[in-house]
PDB file of C-alpha atoms in Angstrom:
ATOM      1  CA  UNK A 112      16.477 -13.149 126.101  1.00  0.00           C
ATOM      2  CA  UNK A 113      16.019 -10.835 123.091  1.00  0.00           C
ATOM      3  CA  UNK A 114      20.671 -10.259 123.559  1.00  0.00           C
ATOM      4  CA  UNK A 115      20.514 -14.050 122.831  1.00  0.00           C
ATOM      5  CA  UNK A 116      17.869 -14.331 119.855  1.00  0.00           C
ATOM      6  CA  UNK A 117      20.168 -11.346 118.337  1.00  0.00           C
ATOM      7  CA  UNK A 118      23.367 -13.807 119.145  1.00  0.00           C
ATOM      8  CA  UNK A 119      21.892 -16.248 117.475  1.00  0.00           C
ATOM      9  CA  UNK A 120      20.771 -14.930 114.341  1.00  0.00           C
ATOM     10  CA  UNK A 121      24.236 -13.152 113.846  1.00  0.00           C
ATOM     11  CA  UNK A 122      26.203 -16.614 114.402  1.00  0.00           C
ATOM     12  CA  UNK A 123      23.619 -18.062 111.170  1.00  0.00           C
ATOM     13  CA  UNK A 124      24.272 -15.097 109.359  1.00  0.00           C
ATOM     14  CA  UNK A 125      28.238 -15.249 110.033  1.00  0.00           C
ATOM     15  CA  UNK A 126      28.361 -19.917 108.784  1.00  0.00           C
ATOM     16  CA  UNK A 127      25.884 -18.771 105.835  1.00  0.00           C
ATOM     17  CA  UNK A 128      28.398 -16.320 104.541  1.00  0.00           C
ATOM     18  CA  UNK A 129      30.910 -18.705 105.245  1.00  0.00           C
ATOM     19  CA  UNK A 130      29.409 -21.993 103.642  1.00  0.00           C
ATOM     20  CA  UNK A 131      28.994 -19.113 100.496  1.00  0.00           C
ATOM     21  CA  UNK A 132      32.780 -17.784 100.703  1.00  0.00           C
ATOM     22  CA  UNK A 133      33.675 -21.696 100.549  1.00  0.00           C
ATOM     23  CA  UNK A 134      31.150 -22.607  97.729  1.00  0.00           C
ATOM     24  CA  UNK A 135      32.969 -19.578  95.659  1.00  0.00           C
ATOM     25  CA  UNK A 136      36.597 -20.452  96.412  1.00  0.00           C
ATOM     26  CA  UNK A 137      35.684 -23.627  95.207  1.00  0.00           C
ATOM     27  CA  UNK A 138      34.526 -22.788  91.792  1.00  0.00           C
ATOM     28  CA  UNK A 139      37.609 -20.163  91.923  1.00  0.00           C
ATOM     29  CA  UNK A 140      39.923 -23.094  91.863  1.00  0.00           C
ATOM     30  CA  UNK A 141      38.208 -25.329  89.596  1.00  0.00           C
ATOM     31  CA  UNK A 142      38.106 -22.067  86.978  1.00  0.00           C
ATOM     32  CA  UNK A 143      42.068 -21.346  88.035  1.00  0.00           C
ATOM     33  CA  UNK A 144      42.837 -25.402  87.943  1.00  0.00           C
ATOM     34  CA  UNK A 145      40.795 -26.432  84.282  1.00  0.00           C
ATOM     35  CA  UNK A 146      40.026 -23.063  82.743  1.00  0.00           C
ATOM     36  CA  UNK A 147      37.281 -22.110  80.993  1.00  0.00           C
ATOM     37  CA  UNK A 148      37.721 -24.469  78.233  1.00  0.00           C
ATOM     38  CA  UNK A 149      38.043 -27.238  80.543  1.00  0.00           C
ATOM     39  CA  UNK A 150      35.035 -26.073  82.465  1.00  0.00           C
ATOM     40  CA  UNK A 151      33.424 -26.412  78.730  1.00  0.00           C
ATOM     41  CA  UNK A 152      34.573 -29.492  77.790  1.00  0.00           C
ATOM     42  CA  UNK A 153      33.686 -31.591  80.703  1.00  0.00           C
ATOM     43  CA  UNK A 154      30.302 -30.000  80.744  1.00  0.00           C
ATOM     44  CA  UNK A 155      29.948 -30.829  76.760  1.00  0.00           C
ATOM     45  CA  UNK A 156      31.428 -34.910  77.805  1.00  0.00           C
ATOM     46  CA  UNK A 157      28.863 -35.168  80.464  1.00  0.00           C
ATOM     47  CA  UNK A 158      25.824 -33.987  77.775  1.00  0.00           C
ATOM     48  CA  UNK A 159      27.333 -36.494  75.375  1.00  0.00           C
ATOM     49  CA  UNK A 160      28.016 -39.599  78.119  1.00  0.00           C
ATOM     50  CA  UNK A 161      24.428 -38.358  79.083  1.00  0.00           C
ATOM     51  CA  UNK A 162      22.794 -38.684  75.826  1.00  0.00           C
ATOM     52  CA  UNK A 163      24.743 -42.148  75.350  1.00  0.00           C
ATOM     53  CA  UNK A 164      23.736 -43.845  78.063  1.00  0.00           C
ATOM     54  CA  UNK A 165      20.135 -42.740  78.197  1.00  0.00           C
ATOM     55  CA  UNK A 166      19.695 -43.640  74.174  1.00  0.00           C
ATOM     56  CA  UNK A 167      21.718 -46.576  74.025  1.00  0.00           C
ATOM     57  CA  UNK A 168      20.200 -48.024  77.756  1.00  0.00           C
ATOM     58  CA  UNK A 169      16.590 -47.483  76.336  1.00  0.00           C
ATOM     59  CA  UNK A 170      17.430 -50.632  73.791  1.00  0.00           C
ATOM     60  CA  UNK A 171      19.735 -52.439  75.674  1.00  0.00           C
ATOM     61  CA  UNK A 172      16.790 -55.216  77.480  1.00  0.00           C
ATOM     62  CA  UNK A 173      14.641 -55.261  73.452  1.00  0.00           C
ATOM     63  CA  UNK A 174      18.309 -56.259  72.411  1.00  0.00           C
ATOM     64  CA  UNK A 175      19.222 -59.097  75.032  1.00  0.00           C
ATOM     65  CA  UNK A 176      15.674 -60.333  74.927  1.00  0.00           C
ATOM     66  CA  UNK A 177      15.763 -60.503  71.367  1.00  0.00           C
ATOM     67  CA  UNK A 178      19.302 -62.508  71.559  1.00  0.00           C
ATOM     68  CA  UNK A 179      17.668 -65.067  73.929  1.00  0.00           C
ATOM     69  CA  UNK A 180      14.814 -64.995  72.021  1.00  0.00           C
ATOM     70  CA  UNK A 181      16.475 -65.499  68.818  1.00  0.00           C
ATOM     71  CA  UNK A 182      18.902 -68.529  70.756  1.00  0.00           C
ATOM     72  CA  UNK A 183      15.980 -70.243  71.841  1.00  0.00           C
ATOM     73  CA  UNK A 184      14.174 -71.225  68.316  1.00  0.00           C
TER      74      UNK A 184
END
């Protein structure tokens, strides 16, 4: 019983290091594919896309209610 326990734990222990081997590879390539700059400049779009949406989505209903609003006197 305990043989199988042990088993066990060591076949969680060997997809964990796998699942982290994968998640580094992956960040390997992205790094190797965009390089750093490109890491940097998609990370600075997304702020800015971010910022645009949240800002200009936050007026967007006062706006169109104001339009029908306006339309309707």
């Amino acid at each position: 019983m305990y043989h199988n326990i042990y088993q066990f734990e060591m076949e969680n222990k060997e997809v964990i290091n796998e699942q982290n081997a994968e998640k580094s590879t992956r960040w390997k390539k992205m790094l190797k594919k965009f390089g750093i700059w490109g890491i940097v400049f998609f990370t600075v779009k997304g702020i800015i896309t971010s910022t645009l949406i949240y800002f200009l989505g936050k007026n967007f209903w006062s706006v169109i209610n104001g339009f029908f609003t306006g339309a309707a006197q």
